[in-house]
Amino acid sequence: MTTLSQIIAITKGVKAQSLRDFTDAHRNTQKAPLLSGISRKYRPKDEEGEQLPPESTRVQLSAEDVLAETATTLTRLFDLVLTQDSANTVAKADVVVDGRTLLRDVPVTYLLFLEKQLADLHTFVDKLPVLDPAESWSFSPEIGAYASDPVETVRSRKVMRNHVKAEATKEHPAQVEVFTEDQPVGYWTTVKLSGALPATRVKELRERVQRLQQAVKFAREQANTFEVTDAKAGEAVFGYLFAR
């Protein structure tokens, strides 16, 4: 018996070859010289006239022959695709992750869909924002986000100060230097907030996606071992289309 995976592998090559043959057939039928020929004989006006040999050009391509060849080429393709599509409707497998059956009797077509979606989800999870490892974070249910440990900083203001470098005398005024000084006036307590995720959470999500990807791939391979029954469609289709 033939398995679904074998039919899939065969169909890919047959599709490519059928497309080339069908394209060539179409192009050839558009070339008038290949379909045209001539046959002519010369008869002189009287017996003393010049005798000339007959001339002929053979028809190189018969449209009916092209139809027959096209029917043969495409019949194989039509049969294989019907066989594959018919098998896809009944070939199923369970998706088992970590010993747990997550999905039962999943069709091959849906497993292919899952593989594509999980590839996108892997990229999505891999790019999730991660909390700054330089901070210590804890989740705050009150604000629904992660909060860092509080950090206290001083708030200060500039205060003008005078420094007498030399006292005043009868001859000279006092020499005074004016400068500013930072004077503490209060304290800021800062807590950083973030909606990002801990690195351990992202790692866990990534591993879950990867395990499910492996399980889906295994399920698809298992479903593709389904034994198919050859289906026929091409003969009926082309028997109707190209009948004389």
PDB file of C-alpha atoms in Angstrom:
ATOM      1  CA  MET A   1       0.000   0.000   0.000  1.00  0.00           C
ATOM      2  CA  THR A   2       1.027   3.598  -0.624  1.00  0.00           C
ATOM      3  CA  THR A   3       1.168   6.045   2.278  1.00  0.00           C
ATOM      4  CA  LEU A   4      -0.023   9.643   2.260  1.00  0.00           C
ATOM      5  CA  SER A   5       3.539  10.922   2.700  1.00  0.00           C
ATOM      6  CA  GLN A   6       4.591   9.064  -0.445  1.00  0.00           C
ATOM      7  CA  ILE A   7       1.689  10.515  -2.414  1.00  0.00           C
ATOM      8  CA  ILE A   8       2.612  14.022  -1.212  1.00  0.00           C
ATOM      9  CA  ALA A   9       6.222  13.526  -2.332  1.00  0.00           C
ATOM     10  CA  ILE A  10       5.177  12.161  -5.737  1.00  0.00           C
ATOM     11  CA  THR A  11       2.546  14.831  -6.339  1.00  0.00           C
ATOM     12  CA  LYS A  12       5.037  17.669  -5.964  1.00  0.00           C
ATOM     13  CA  GLY A  13       7.191  16.349  -8.804  1.00  0.00           C
ATOM     14  CA  VAL A  14       4.229  15.456 -11.000  1.00  0.00           C
ATOM     15  CA  LYS A  15       2.791  18.958 -10.573  1.00  0.00           C
ATOM     16  CA  ALA A  16       6.032  20.545 -11.723  1.00  0.00           C
ATOM     17  CA  GLN A  17       6.390  18.250 -14.748  1.00  0.00           C
ATOM     18  CA  SER A  18       2.707  18.592 -15.700  1.00  0.00           C
ATOM     19  CA  LEU A  19       2.995  22.363 -15.612  1.00  0.00           C
ATOM     20  CA  ARG A  20       6.004  22.274 -17.952  1.00  0.00           C
ATOM     21  CA  ASP A  21       4.307  19.857 -20.361  1.00  0.00           C
ATOM     22  CA  PHE A  22       1.040  21.786 -20.321  1.00  0.00           C
ATOM     23  CA  THR A  23       2.869  25.075 -20.956  1.00  0.00           C
ATOM     24  CA  ASP A  24       4.797  23.536 -23.872  1.00  0.00           C
ATOM     25  CA  ALA A  25       1.594  22.134 -25.355  1.00  0.00           C
ATOM     26  CA  HIS A  26      -0.092  25.515 -25.147  1.00  0.00           C
ATOM     27  CA  ARG A  27       2.848  27.288 -26.782  1.00  0.00           C
ATOM     28  CA  ASN A  28       3.124  24.747 -29.571  1.00  0.00           C
ATOM     29  CA  THR A  29      -0.548  25.010 -30.498  1.00  0.00           C
ATOM     30  CA  GLN A  30      -0.035  28.770 -30.921  1.00  0.00           C
ATOM     31  CA  LYS A  31       2.696  28.235 -33.545  1.00  0.00           C
ATOM     32  CA  ALA A  32       0.890  28.221 -36.876  1.00  0.00           C
ATOM     33  CA  PRO A  33       3.842  26.839 -38.934  1.00  0.00           C
ATOM     34  CA  LEU A  34       3.858  23.628 -36.852  1.00  0.00           C
ATOM     35  CA  LEU A  35       0.200  23.032 -37.682  1.00  0.00           C
ATOM     36  CA  SER A  36       0.457  23.938 -41.344  1.00  0.00           C
ATOM     37  CA  GLY A  37       1.513  21.891 -44.333  1.00  0.00           C
ATOM     38  CA  ILE A  38       1.139  21.881 -48.103  1.00  0.00           C
ATOM     39  CA  SER A  39       1.057  19.423 -50.951  1.00  0.00           C
ATOM     40  CA  ARG A  40       1.080  20.547 -54.598  1.00  0.00           C
ATOM     41  CA  LYS A  41       1.808  18.999 -57.975  1.00  0.00           C
ATOM     42  CA  TYR A  42       2.711  20.751 -61.199  1.00  0.00           C
ATOM     43  CA  ARG A  43       1.074  19.980 -64.562  1.00  0.00           C
ATOM     44  CA  PRO A  44       2.430  21.684 -67.669  1.00  0.00           C
ATOM     45  CA  LYS A  45       0.053  23.235 -70.140  1.00  0.00           C
ATOM     46  CA  ASP A  46       1.054  20.812 -72.890  1.00  0.00           C
ATOM     47  CA  GLU A  47       3.309  17.821 -73.311  1.00  0.00           C
ATOM     48  CA  GLU A  48       6.235  19.958 -74.367  1.00  0.00           C
ATOM     49  CA  GLY A  49       6.034  22.094 -71.218  1.00  0.00           C
ATOM     50  CA  GLU A  50       8.599  22.025 -68.436  1.00  0.00           C
ATOM     51  CA  GLN A  51       8.172  19.255 -65.888  1.00  0.00           C
ATOM     52  CA  LEU A  52       8.493  20.321 -62.235  1.00  0.00           C
ATOM     53  CA  PRO A  53       8.688  18.024 -59.192  1.00  0.00           C
ATOM     54  CA  PRO A  54       5.885  18.070 -56.621  1.00  0.00           C
ATOM     55  CA  GLU A  55       6.295  20.139 -53.465  1.00  0.00           C
ATOM     56  CA  SER A  56       5.134  19.323 -49.982  1.00  0.00           C
ATOM     57  CA  THR A  57       5.553  20.396 -46.368  1.00  0.00           C
ATOM     58  CA  ARG A  58       4.419  17.978 -43.711  1.00  0.00           C
ATOM     59  CA  VAL A  59       2.220  18.979 -40.775  1.00  0.00           C
ATOM     60  CA  GLN A  60       4.505  18.774 -37.745  1.00  0.00           C
ATOM     61  CA  LEU A  61       1.878  19.031 -35.055  1.00  0.00           C
ATOM     62  CA  SER A  62      -1.625  17.643 -34.733  1.00  0.00           C
ATOM     63  CA  ALA A  63      -3.921  19.440 -32.304  1.00  0.00           C
ATOM     64  CA  GLU A  64      -5.739  16.177 -31.646  1.00  0.00           C
ATOM     65  CA  ASP A  65      -2.434  14.530 -30.725  1.00  0.00           C
ATOM     66  CA  VAL A  66      -1.673  17.429 -28.379  1.00  0.00           C
ATOM     67  CA  LEU A  67      -5.071  16.970 -26.739  1.00  0.00           C
ATOM     68  CA  ALA A  68      -4.382  13.275 -26.235  1.00  0.00           C
ATOM     69  CA  GLU A  69      -0.924  13.918 -24.782  1.00  0.00           C
ATOM     70  CA  THR A  70      -2.280  16.678 -22.534  1.00  0.00           C
ATOM     71  CA  ALA A  71      -5.027  14.379 -21.277  1.00  0.00           C
ATOM     72  CA  THR A  72      -2.453  11.689 -20.471  1.00  0.00           C
ATOM     73  CA  THR A  73      -0.181  14.152 -18.680  1.00  0.00           C
ATOM     74  CA  LEU A  74      -2.925  15.778 -16.608  1.00  0.00           C
ATOM     75  CA  THR A  75      -4.825  12.573 -15.858  1.00  0.00           C
ATOM     76  CA  ARG A  76      -1.937  11.423 -13.647  1.00  0.00           C
ATOM     77  CA  LEU A  77      -1.895  14.775 -11.857  1.00  0.00           C
ATOM     78  CA  PHE A  78      -5.664  14.873 -11.368  1.00  0.00           C
ATOM     79  CA  ASP A  79      -5.626  11.345  -9.926  1.00  0.00           C
ATOM     80  CA  LEU A  80      -2.763  12.056  -7.522  1.00  0.00           C
ATOM     81  CA  VAL A  81      -4.285  15.299  -6.209  1.00  0.00           C
ATOM     82  CA  LEU A  82      -7.646  13.603  -5.677  1.00  0.00           C
ATOM     83  CA  THR A  83      -5.913  10.743  -3.871  1.00  0.00           C
ATOM     84  CA  GLN A  84      -4.036  13.208  -1.661  1.00  0.00           C
ATOM     85  CA  ASP A  85      -7.044  15.402  -0.915  1.00  0.00           C
ATOM     86  CA  SER A  86      -9.248  12.384  -0.200  1.00  0.00           C
ATOM     87  CA  ALA A  87      -6.648  10.982   2.187  1.00  0.00           C
ATOM     88  CA  ASN A  88      -6.335  14.359   3.901  1.00  0.00           C
ATOM     89  CA  THR A  89      -9.994  14.171   4.873  1.00  0.00           C
ATOM     90  CA  VAL A  90      -9.506  10.926   6.797  1.00  0.00           C
ATOM     91  CA  ALA A  91      -5.830  10.893   7.852  1.00  0.00           C
ATOM     92  CA  LYS A  92      -5.703  12.030  11.480  1.00  0.00           C
ATOM     93  CA  ALA A  93      -3.443  11.848  14.525  1.00  0.00           C
ATOM     94  CA  ASP A  94      -3.367  12.907  18.189  1.00  0.00           C
ATOM     95  CA  VAL A  95      -1.161  15.779  19.393  1.00  0.00           C
ATOM     96  CA  VAL A  96       0.568  14.543  22.557  1.00  0.00           C
ATOM     97  CA  VAL A  97       2.711  16.902  24.669  1.00  0.00           C
ATOM     98  CA  ASP A  98       4.616  15.686  27.750  1.00  0.00           C
ATOM     99  CA  GLY A  99       2.534  12.524  27.798  1.00  0.00           C
ATOM    100  CA  ARG A 100      -0.731  14.471  27.717  1.00  0.00           C
ATOM    101  CA  THR A 101      -3.069  14.225  24.734  1.00  0.00           C
ATOM    102  CA  LEU A 102      -3.732  17.865  23.952  1.00  0.00           C
ATOM    103  CA  LEU A 103      -5.762  17.335  20.756  1.00  0.00           C
ATOM    104  CA  ARG A 104      -7.418  14.176  19.436  1.00  0.00           C
ATOM    105  CA  ASP A 105      -7.982  13.014  15.859  1.00  0.00           C
ATOM    106  CA  VAL A 106      -6.580  16.138  14.226  1.00  0.00           C
ATOM    107  CA  PRO A 107      -6.721  16.177  10.379  1.00  0.00           C
ATOM    108  CA  VAL A 108      -3.483  16.595   8.443  1.00  0.00           C
ATOM    109  CA  THR A 109      -4.598  19.910   6.962  1.00  0.00           C
ATOM    110  CA  TYR A 110      -5.173  21.339  10.443  1.00  0.00           C
ATOM    111  CA  LEU A 111      -1.800  20.036  11.618  1.00  0.00           C
ATOM    112  CA  LEU A 112      -0.183  21.950   8.751  1.00  0.00           C
ATOM    113  CA  PHE A 113      -2.089  25.057   9.840  1.00  0.00           C
ATOM    114  CA  LEU A 114      -0.900  24.547  13.428  1.00  0.00           C
ATOM    115  CA  GLU A 115       2.727  24.244  12.316  1.00  0.00           C
ATOM    116  CA  LYS A 116       2.548  27.602  10.531  1.00  0.00           C
ATOM    117  CA  GLN A 117       0.818  29.322  13.447  1.00  0.00           C
ATOM    118  CA  LEU A 118       3.262  27.905  15.992  1.00  0.00           C
ATOM    119  CA  ALA A 119       6.206  29.152  13.936  1.00  0.00           C
ATOM    120  CA  ASP A 120       4.715  32.655  14.130  1.00  0.00           C
ATOM    121  CA  LEU A 121       4.005  32.240  17.851  1.00  0.00           C
ATOM    122  CA  HIS A 122       7.597  31.176  18.475  1.00  0.00           C
ATOM    123  CA  THR A 123       8.800  34.420  16.899  1.00  0.00           C
ATOM    124  CA  PHE A 124       6.223  36.370  18.924  1.00  0.00           C
ATOM    125  CA  VAL A 125       7.210  34.791  22.257  1.00  0.00           C
ATOM    126  CA  ASP A 126      10.914  35.102  21.486  1.00  0.00           C
ATOM    127  CA  LYS A 127      10.526  38.879  21.137  1.00  0.00           C
ATOM    128  CA  LEU A 128       8.483  39.475  24.309  1.00  0.00           C
ATOM    129  CA  PRO A 129       9.812  42.313  26.505  1.00  0.00           C
ATOM    130  CA  VAL A 130      11.911  41.150  29.462  1.00  0.00           C
ATOM    131  CA  LEU A 131      12.334  42.916  32.818  1.00  0.00           C
ATOM    132  CA  ASP A 132      15.626  44.758  33.337  1.00  0.00           C
ATOM    133  CA  PRO A 133      17.892  42.249  35.120  1.00  0.00           C
ATOM    134  CA  ALA A 134      19.682  45.120  36.883  1.00  0.00           C
ATOM    135  CA  GLU A 135      16.600  45.654  39.080  1.00  0.00           C
ATOM    136  CA  SER A 136      14.861  43.490  41.658  1.00  0.00           C
ATOM    137  CA  TRP A 137      11.217  43.067  40.671  1.00  0.00           C
ATOM    138  CA  SER A 138       8.056  41.830  42.337  1.00  0.00           C
ATOM    139  CA  PHE A 139       4.526  41.732  40.946  1.00  0.00           C
ATOM    140  CA  SER A 140       2.103  44.264  42.448  1.00  0.00           C
ATOM    141  CA  PRO A 141      -1.538  43.114  42.206  1.00  0.00           C
ATOM    142  CA  GLU A 142      -2.692  46.621  43.156  1.00  0.00           C
ATOM    143  CA  ILE A 143      -1.248  48.218  40.037  1.00  0.00           C
ATOM    144  CA  GLY A 144      -1.226  45.104  37.823  1.00  0.00           C
ATOM    145  CA  ALA A 145       2.449  45.445  36.948  1.00  0.00           C
ATOM    146  CA  TYR A 146       5.905  44.634  38.239  1.00  0.00           C
ATOM    147  CA  ALA A 147       7.509  47.036  40.704  1.00  0.00           C
ATOM    148  CA  SER A 148      11.166  47.480  41.539  1.00  0.00           C
ATOM    149  CA  ASP A 149      12.590  47.891  45.028  1.00  0.00           C
ATOM    150  CA  PRO A 150      12.180  51.494  46.205  1.00  0.00           C
ATOM    151  CA  VAL A 151      15.214  53.746  45.857  1.00  0.00           C
ATOM    152  CA  GLU A 152      15.514  56.964  47.903  1.00  0.00           C
ATOM    153  CA  THR A 153      17.236  60.023  46.458  1.00  0.00           C
ATOM    154  CA  VAL A 154      17.764  63.507  47.882  1.00  0.00           C
ATOM    155  CA  ARG A 155      16.037  66.570  46.495  1.00  0.00           C
ATOM    156  CA  SER A 156      18.089  69.730  46.979  1.00  0.00           C
ATOM    157  CA  ARG A 157      17.964  73.388  46.045  1.00  0.00           C
ATOM    158  CA  LYS A 158      20.593  76.019  45.357  1.00  0.00           C
ATOM    159  CA  VAL A 159      21.227  78.440  48.231  1.00  0.00           C
ATOM    160  CA  MET A 160      23.336  81.575  47.842  1.00  0.00           C
ATOM    161  CA  ARG A 161      26.244  81.855  50.288  1.00  0.00           C
ATOM    162  CA  ASN A 162      28.853  84.562  50.985  1.00  0.00           C
ATOM    163  CA  HIS A 163      32.427  83.924  51.882  1.00  0.00           C
ATOM    164  CA  VAL A 164      34.468  86.846  53.227  1.00  0.00           C
ATOM    165  CA  LYS A 165      37.919  86.461  51.871  1.00  0.00           C
ATOM    166  CA  ALA A 166      39.185  89.705  53.461  1.00  0.00           C
ATOM    167  CA  GLU A 167      37.629  91.971  56.064  1.00  0.00           C
ATOM    168  CA  ALA A 168      37.019  95.605  55.210  1.00  0.00           C
ATOM    169  CA  THR A 169      39.640  98.207  56.168  1.00  0.00           C
ATOM    170  CA  LYS A 170      39.702 101.982  56.048  1.00  0.00           C
ATOM    171  CA  GLU A 171      41.393 101.772  52.706  1.00  0.00           C
ATOM    172  CA  HIS A 172      39.606  98.758  51.096  1.00  0.00           C
ATOM    173  CA  PRO A 173      36.144  97.294  51.196  1.00  0.00           C
ATOM    174  CA  ALA A 174      35.692  93.717  52.303  1.00  0.00           C
ATOM    175  CA  GLN A 175      36.421  91.046  49.714  1.00  0.00           C
ATOM    176  CA  VAL A 176      33.386  88.782  49.541  1.00  0.00           C
ATOM    177  CA  GLU A 177      33.007  85.679  47.312  1.00  0.00           C
ATOM    178  CA  VAL A 178      29.442  84.674  46.411  1.00  0.00           C
ATOM    179  CA  PHE A 179      28.745  80.976  45.728  1.00  0.00           C
ATOM    180  CA  THR A 180      25.858  78.552  45.670  1.00  0.00           C
ATOM    181  CA  GLU A 181      25.388  75.547  47.875  1.00  0.00           C
ATOM    182  CA  ASP A 182      23.121  72.499  47.451  1.00  0.00           C
ATOM    183  CA  GLN A 183      20.867  72.302  50.456  1.00  0.00           C
ATOM    184  CA  PRO A 184      18.722  69.154  51.018  1.00  0.00           C
ATOM    185  CA  VAL A 185      15.051  70.011  51.146  1.00  0.00           C
ATOM    186  CA  GLY A 186      13.416  66.579  50.818  1.00  0.00           C
ATOM    187  CA  TYR A 187      13.659  63.000  49.606  1.00  0.00           C
ATOM    188  CA  TRP A 188      12.307  61.181  46.565  1.00  0.00           C
ATOM    189  CA  THR A 189      11.330  57.522  46.937  1.00  0.00           C
ATOM    190  CA  THR A 190      11.255  56.019  43.435  1.00  0.00           C
ATOM    191  CA  VAL A 191       9.675  52.714  42.417  1.00  0.00           C
ATOM    192  CA  LYS A 192      10.037  51.693  38.767  1.00  0.00           C
ATOM    193  CA  LEU A 193       7.033  50.005  37.151  1.00  0.00           C
ATOM    194  CA  SER A 194       7.041  47.650  34.180  1.00  0.00           C
ATOM    195  CA  GLY A 195       4.620  45.599  32.153  1.00  0.00           C
ATOM    196  CA  ALA A 196       7.427  43.377  30.832  1.00  0.00           C
ATOM    197  CA  LEU A 197       7.935  39.746  31.852  1.00  0.00           C
ATOM    198  CA  PRO A 198      10.599  37.987  33.902  1.00  0.00           C
ATOM    199  CA  ALA A 199      13.213  36.220  31.783  1.00  0.00           C
ATOM    200  CA  THR A 200      12.231  32.906  33.396  1.00  0.00           C
ATOM    201  CA  ARG A 201       8.619  33.366  32.243  1.00  0.00           C
ATOM    202  CA  VAL A 202       9.665  34.079  28.652  1.00  0.00           C
ATOM    203  CA  LYS A 203      11.984  31.053  28.715  1.00  0.00           C
ATOM    204  CA  GLU A 204       9.120  28.880  29.967  1.00  0.00           C
ATOM    205  CA  LEU A 205       6.776  30.114  27.222  1.00  0.00           C
ATOM    206  CA  ARG A 206       9.411  29.580  24.548  1.00  0.00           C
ATOM    207  CA  GLU A 207      10.003  26.002  25.684  1.00  0.00           C
ATOM    208  CA  ARG A 208       6.254  25.280  25.689  1.00  0.00           C
ATOM    209  CA  VAL A 209       5.918  26.506  22.104  1.00  0.00           C
ATOM    210  CA  GLN A 210       8.905  24.399  21.056  1.00  0.00           C
ATOM    211  CA  ARG A 211       7.515  21.262  22.707  1.00  0.00           C
ATOM    212  CA  LEU A 212       4.154  21.784  21.019  1.00  0.00           C
ATOM    213  CA  GLN A 213       5.879  22.359  17.671  1.00  0.00           C
ATOM    214  CA  GLN A 214       7.657  19.033  18.030  1.00  0.00           C
ATOM    215  CA  ALA A 215       4.418  17.282  19.019  1.00  0.00           C
ATOM    216  CA  VAL A 216       2.526  18.704  16.022  1.00  0.00           C
ATOM    217  CA  LYS A 217       5.327  17.724  13.638  1.00  0.00           C
ATOM    218  CA  PHE A 218       5.324  14.192  15.065  1.00  0.00           C
ATOM    219  CA  ALA A 219       1.528  14.004  14.726  1.00  0.00           C
ATOM    220  CA  ARG A 220       1.696  15.160  11.093  1.00  0.00           C
ATOM    221  CA  GLU A 221       4.335  12.549  10.288  1.00  0.00           C
ATOM    222  CA  GLN A 222       2.201   9.923  11.991  1.00  0.00           C
ATOM    223  CA  ALA A 223      -0.899  10.977  10.058  1.00  0.00           C
ATOM    224  CA  ASN A 224       1.076  10.887   6.820  1.00  0.00           C
ATOM    225  CA  THR A 225       1.701   7.157   7.326  1.00  0.00           C
ATOM    226  CA  PHE A 226      -2.005   6.628   6.598  1.00  0.00           C
ATOM    227  CA  GLU A 227      -2.417   4.104   3.786  1.00  0.00           C
ATOM    228  CA  VAL A 228      -4.180   5.692   0.842  1.00  0.00           C
ATOM    229  CA  THR A 229      -6.449   4.219  -1.786  1.00  0.00           C
ATOM    230  CA  ASP A 230      -5.783   5.378  -5.328  1.00  0.00           C
ATOM    231  CA  ALA A 231      -8.534   7.686  -6.518  1.00  0.00           C
ATOM    232  CA  LYS A 232      -9.362   8.249 -10.182  1.00  0.00           C
ATOM    233  CA  ALA A 233     -10.676  11.453 -11.705  1.00  0.00           C
ATOM    234  CA  GLY A 234      -8.589  12.325 -14.764  1.00  0.00           C
ATOM    235  CA  GLU A 235     -10.062   9.738 -17.131  1.00  0.00           C
ATOM    236  CA  ALA A 236     -13.618  10.886 -16.468  1.00  0.00           C
ATOM    237  CA  VAL A 237     -12.702  14.580 -16.726  1.00  0.00           C
ATOM    238  CA  PHE A 238     -10.748  14.341 -20.000  1.00  0.00           C
ATOM    239  CA  GLY A 239     -13.061  11.691 -21.405  1.00  0.00           C
ATOM    240  CA  TYR A 240     -15.709  14.396 -21.267  1.00  0.00           C
ATOM    241  CA  LEU A 241     -13.561  17.430 -22.169  1.00  0.00           C
ATOM    242  CA  PHE A 242     -11.703  16.056 -25.195  1.00  0.00           C
ATOM    243  CA  ALA A 243     -14.227  13.478 -26.490  1.00  0.00           C
ATOM    244  CA  ARG A 244     -14.572  13.462 -30.277  1.00  0.00           C
TER     245      ARG A 244
END
